[in-house]
mmCIF file of C-alpha atoms in Angstrom:
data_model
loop_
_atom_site.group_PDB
_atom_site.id
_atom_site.type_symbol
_atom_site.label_atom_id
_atom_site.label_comp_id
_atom_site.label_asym_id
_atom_site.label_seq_id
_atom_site.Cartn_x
_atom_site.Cartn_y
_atom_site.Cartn_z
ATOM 1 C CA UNK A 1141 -8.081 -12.245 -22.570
ATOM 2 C CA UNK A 1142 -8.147 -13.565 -26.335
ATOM 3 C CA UNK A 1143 -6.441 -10.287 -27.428
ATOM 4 C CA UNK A 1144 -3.277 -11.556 -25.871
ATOM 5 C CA UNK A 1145 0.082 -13.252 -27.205
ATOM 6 C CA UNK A 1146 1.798 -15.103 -24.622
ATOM 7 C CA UNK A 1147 5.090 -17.207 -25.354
ATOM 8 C CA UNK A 1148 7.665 -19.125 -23.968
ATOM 9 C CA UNK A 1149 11.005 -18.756 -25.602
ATOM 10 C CA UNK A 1150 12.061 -22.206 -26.015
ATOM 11 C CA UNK A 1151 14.302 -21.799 -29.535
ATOM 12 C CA UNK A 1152 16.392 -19.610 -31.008
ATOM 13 C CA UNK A 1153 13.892 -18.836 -33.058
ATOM 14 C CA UNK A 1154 11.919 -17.652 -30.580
ATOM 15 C CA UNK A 1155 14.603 -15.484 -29.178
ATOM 16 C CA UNK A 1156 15.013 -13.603 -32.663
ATOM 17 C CA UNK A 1157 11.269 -12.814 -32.512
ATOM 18 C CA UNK A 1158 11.516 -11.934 -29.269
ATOM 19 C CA UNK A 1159 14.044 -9.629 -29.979
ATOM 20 C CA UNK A 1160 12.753 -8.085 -33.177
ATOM 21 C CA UNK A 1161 8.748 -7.515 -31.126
ATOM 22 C CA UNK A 1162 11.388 -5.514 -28.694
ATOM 23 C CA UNK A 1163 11.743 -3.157 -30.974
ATOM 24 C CA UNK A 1164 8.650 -2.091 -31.444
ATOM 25 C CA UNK A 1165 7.207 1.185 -30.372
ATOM 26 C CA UNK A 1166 4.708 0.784 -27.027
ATOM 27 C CA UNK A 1167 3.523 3.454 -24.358
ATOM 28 C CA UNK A 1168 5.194 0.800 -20.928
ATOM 29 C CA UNK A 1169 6.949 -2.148 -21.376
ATOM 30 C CA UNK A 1170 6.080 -4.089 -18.311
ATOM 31 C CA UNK A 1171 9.164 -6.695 -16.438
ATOM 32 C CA UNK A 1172 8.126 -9.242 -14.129
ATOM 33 C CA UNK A 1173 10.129 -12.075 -12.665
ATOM 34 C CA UNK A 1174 8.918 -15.478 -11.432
ATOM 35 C CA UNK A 1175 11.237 -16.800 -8.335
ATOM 36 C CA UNK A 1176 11.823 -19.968 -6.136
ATOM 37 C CA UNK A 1177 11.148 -18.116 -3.323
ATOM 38 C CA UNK A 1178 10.818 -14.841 -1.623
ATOM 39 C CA UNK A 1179 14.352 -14.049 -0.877
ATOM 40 C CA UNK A 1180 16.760 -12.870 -3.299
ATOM 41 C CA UNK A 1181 20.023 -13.908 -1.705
ATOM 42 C CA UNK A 1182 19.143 -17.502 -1.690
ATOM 43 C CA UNK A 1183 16.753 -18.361 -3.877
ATOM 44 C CA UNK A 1184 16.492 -18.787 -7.833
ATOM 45 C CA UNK A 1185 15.629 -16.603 -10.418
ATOM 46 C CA UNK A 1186 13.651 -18.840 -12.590
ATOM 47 C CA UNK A 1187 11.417 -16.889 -15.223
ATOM 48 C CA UNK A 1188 12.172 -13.173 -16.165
ATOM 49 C CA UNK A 1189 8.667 -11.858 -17.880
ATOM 50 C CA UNK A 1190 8.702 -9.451 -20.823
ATOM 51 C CA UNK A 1191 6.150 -7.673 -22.147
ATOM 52 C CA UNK A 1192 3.451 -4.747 -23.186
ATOM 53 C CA UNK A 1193 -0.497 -4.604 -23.546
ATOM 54 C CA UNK A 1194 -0.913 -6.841 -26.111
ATOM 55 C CA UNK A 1195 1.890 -9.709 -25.569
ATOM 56 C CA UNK A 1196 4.109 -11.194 -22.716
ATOM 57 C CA UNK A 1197 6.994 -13.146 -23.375
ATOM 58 C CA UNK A 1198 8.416 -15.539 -20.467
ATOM 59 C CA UNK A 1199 11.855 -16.217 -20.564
ATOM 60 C CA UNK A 1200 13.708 -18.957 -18.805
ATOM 61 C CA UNK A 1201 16.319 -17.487 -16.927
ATOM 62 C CA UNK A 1202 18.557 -20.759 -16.330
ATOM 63 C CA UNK A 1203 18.652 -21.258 -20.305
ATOM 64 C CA UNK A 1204 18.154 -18.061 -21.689
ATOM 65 C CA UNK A 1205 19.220 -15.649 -19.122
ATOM 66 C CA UNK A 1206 21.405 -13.779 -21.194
ATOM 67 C CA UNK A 1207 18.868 -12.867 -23.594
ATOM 68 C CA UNK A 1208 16.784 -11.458 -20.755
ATOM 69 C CA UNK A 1209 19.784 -9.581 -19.587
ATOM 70 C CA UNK A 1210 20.477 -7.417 -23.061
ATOM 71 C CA UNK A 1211 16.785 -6.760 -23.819
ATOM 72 C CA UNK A 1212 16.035 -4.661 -20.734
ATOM 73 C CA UNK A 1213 19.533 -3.177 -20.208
ATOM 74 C CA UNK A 1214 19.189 -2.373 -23.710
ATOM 75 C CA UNK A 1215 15.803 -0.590 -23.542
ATOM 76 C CA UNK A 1216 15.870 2.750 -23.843
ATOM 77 C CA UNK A 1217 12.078 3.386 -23.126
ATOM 78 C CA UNK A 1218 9.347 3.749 -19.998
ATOM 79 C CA UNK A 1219 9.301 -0.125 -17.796
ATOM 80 C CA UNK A 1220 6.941 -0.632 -15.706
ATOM 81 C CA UNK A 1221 6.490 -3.064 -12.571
ATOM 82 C CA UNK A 1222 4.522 -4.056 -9.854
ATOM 83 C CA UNK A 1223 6.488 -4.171 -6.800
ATOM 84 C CA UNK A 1224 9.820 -3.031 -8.340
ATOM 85 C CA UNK A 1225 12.024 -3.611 -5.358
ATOM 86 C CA UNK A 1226 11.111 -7.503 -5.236
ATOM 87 C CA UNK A 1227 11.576 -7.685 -9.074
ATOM 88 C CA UNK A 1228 15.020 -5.352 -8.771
ATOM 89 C CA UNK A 1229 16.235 -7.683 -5.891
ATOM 90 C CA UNK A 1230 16.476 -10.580 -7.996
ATOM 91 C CA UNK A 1231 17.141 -9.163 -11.158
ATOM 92 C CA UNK A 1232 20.156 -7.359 -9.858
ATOM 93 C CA UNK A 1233 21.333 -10.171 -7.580
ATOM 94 C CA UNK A 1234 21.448 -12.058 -10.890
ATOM 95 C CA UNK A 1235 23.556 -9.639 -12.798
ATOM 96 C CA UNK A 1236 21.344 -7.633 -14.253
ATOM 97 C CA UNK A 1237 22.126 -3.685 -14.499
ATOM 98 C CA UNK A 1238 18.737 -2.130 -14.653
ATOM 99 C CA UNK A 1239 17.912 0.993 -16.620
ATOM 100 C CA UNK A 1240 16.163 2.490 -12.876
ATOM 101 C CA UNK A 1241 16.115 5.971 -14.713
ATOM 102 C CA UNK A 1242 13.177 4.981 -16.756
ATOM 103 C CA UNK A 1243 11.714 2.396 -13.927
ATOM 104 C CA UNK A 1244 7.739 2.825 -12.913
ATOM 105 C CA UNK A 1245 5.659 1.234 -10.853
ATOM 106 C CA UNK A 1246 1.984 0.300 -10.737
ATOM 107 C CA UNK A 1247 1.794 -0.527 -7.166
ATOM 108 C CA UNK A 1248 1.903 3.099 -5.529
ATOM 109 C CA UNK A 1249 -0.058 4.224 -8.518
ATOM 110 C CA UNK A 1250 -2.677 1.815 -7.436
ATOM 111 C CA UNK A 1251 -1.750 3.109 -3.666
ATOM 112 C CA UNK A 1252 -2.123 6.725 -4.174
ATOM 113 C CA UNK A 1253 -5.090 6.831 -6.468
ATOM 114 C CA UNK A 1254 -7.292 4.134 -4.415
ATOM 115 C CA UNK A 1255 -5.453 3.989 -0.624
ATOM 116 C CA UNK A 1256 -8.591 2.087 0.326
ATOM 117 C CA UNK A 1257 -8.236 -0.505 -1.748
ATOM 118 C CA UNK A 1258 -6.491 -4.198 -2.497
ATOM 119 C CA UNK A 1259 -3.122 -3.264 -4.211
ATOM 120 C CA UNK A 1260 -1.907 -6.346 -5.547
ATOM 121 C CA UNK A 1261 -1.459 -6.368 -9.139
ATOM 122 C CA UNK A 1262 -4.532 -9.087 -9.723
ATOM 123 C CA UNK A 1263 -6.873 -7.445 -7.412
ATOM 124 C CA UNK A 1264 -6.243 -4.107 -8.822
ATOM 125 C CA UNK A 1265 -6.072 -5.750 -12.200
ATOM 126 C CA UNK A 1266 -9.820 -6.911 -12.049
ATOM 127 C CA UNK A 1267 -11.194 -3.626 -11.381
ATOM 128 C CA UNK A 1268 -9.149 -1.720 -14.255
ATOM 129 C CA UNK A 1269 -8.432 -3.887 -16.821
ATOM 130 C CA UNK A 1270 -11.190 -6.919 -17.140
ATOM 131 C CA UNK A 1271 -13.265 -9.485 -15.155
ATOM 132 C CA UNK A 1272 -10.952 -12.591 -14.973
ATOM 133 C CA UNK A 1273 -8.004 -11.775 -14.799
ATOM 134 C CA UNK A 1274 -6.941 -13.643 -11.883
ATOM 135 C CA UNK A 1275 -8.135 -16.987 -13.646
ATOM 136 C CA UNK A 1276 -4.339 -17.920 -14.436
ATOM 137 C CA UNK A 1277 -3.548 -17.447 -11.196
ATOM 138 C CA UNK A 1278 -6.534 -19.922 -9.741
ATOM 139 C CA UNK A 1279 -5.266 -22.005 -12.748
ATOM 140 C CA UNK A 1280 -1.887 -22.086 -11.388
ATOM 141 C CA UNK A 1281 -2.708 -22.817 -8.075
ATOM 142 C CA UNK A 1282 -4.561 -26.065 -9.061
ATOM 143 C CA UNK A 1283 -2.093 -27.486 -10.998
ATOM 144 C CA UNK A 1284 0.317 -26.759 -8.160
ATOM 145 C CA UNK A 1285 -2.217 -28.415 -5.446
ATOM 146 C CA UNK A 1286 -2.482 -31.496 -7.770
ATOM 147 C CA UNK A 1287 0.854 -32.453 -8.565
ATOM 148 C CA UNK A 1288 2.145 -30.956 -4.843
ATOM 149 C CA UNK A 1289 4.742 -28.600 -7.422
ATOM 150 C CA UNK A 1290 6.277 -25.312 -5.500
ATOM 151 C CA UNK A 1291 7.481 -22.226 -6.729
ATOM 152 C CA UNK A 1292 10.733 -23.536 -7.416
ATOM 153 C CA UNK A 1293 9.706 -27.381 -8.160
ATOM 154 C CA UNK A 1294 6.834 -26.484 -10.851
ATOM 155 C CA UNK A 1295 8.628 -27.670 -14.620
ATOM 156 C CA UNK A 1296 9.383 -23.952 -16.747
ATOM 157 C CA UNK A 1297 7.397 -25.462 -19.534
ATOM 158 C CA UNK A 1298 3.992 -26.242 -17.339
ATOM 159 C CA UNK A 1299 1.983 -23.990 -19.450
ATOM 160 C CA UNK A 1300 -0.507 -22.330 -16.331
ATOM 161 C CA UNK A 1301 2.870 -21.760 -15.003
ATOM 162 C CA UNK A 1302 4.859 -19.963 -17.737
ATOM 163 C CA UNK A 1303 1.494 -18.199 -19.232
ATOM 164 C CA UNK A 1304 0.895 -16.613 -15.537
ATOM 165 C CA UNK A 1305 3.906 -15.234 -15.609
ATOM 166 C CA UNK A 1306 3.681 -14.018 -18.808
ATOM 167 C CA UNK A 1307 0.145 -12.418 -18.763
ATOM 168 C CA UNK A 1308 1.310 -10.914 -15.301
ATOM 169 C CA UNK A 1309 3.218 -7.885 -17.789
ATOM 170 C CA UNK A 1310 0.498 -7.622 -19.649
ATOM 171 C CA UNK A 1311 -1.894 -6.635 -16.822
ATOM 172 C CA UNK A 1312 1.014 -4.839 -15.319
ATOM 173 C CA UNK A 1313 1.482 -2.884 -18.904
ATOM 174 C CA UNK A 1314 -2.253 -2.070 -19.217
ATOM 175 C CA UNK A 1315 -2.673 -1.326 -15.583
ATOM 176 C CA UNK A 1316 0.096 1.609 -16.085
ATOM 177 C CA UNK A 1317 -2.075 2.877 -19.264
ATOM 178 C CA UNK A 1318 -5.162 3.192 -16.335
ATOM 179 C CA UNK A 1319 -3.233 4.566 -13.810
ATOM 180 C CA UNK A 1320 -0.348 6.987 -14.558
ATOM 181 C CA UNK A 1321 -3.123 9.063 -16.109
ATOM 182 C CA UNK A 1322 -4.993 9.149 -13.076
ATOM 183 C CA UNK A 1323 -1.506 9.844 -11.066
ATOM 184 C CA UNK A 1324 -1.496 12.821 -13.118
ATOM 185 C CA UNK A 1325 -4.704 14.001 -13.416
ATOM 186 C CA UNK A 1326 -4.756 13.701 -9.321
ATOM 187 C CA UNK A 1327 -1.859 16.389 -9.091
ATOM 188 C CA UNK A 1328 -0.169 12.795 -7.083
ATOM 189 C CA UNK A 1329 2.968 12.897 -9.447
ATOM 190 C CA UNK A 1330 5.560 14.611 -6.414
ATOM 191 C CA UNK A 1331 4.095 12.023 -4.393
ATOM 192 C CA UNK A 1332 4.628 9.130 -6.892
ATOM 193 C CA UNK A 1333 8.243 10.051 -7.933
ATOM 194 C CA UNK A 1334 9.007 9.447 -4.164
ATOM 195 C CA UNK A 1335 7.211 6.565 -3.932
ATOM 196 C CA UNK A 1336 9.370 4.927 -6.821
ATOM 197 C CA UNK A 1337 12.670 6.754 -5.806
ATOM 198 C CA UNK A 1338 12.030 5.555 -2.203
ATOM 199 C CA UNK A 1339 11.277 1.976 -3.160
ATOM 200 C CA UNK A 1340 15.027 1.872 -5.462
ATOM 201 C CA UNK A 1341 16.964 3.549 -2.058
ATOM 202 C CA UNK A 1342 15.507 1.172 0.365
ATOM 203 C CA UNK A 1343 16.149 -2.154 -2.420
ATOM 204 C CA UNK A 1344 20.041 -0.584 -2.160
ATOM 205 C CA UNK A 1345 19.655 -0.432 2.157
ATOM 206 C CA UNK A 1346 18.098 -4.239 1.646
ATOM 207 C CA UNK A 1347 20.877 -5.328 -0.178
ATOM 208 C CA UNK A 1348 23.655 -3.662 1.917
ATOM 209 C CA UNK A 1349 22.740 -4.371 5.020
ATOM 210 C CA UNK A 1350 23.736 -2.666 8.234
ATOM 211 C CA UNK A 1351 26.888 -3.966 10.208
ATOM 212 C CA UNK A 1352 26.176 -5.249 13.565
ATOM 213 C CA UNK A 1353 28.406 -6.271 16.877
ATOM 214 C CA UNK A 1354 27.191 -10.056 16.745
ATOM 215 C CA UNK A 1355 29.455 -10.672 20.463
ATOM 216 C CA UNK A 1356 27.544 -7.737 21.794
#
């Protein structure tokens, strides 16, 4: 995708362009995270992803975590993920208070337009948006075999690792400009809206938990 701007914010330079792209007028403004591990209560929140159709940003949370944390509380326009309630888990665990009011996701767009087919973002990605974009992720995965990294071991600044994460809200951005239309056009939007309302309820219940008698 040579159309694409991806960046690691690194400086504090890099944070005030960051910043000043933000305000920029776009249709979705896709969030992604990039974790140590599948469960929020233990494990770390390493990358949070920023970005629309034409450029991803990925942030390191550890360093600049804080600048993650005002843009999208600050954001006052449509976000867009794919898989919200893993994204919200961390995000939230870590602080964050997310706009949910404005929150969208590509996954049961993908689910209710296509029920027959792969949902995951790089599957669905490939038939919408363009013919390679799960190269970063093979990419990624070689790197990761080589040097026997993990999710939580592989360096911030590997570039197949930060650029994954960072083209990840660019497919997820474009992937919303395919799909929501199609939503609509379907007569599916009752049927989204509880998809996506569902999805923040049951992240809540997740979180929560029930209480249990542990002697019984």
């Amino acid at each position: 995708m040579d159309d694409v701007s991806l960046t690691l914010v690194e400086s504090f330079s890099d944070a005030q362009r960051f910043m000043s792209w933000l305000g920029e007028r776009r249709p979705w403004l896709g969030v992604d995270t990039e974790t140590g591990g599948l469960e929020w209560y233990r494990d770390r929140l390493r990358l949070v992803q920023i970005g629309d159709a034409n450029a991803g940003w990925a942030i390191p949370w550890e360093q600049w975590g804080g600048l993650a944390k005002e843009a999208i509380e600050g954001y006052d326009g449509l976000t867009v993920m794919h898989n919200s309630k893993f994204d919200l888990h961390f995000l939230e665990h870590n602080g964050v208070k997310y706009p949910r009011r404005n929150l969208h996701d590509t996954q049961p767009m993908v689910g209710l337009v296509e029920p027959a087919k792969a949902k995951s973002l790089k599957a669905a990605s490939e038939r919408h948006v363009g013919p390679g974009s799960s190269y970063g992720q093979k990419a990624l995965n070689q790197i990761k075999s080589k040097n026997k990294w993990t999710w939580d071991t592989i360096p911030i600044d590997t570039p197949e690792y930060w650029s994954y994460g960072a083209l990840d809200v660019v497919l997820t951005a474009r992937l919303a400009e395919v799909m929501y239309p199609r939503v609509v056009s379907n007569q599916l939007e009752r049927a989204y809206e509880i998809e996506v309302h569902v999805a923040q309820v049951l992240t809540d219940m997740e979180r929560s938990g029930m209480l249990i008698d542990r002697e019984y």
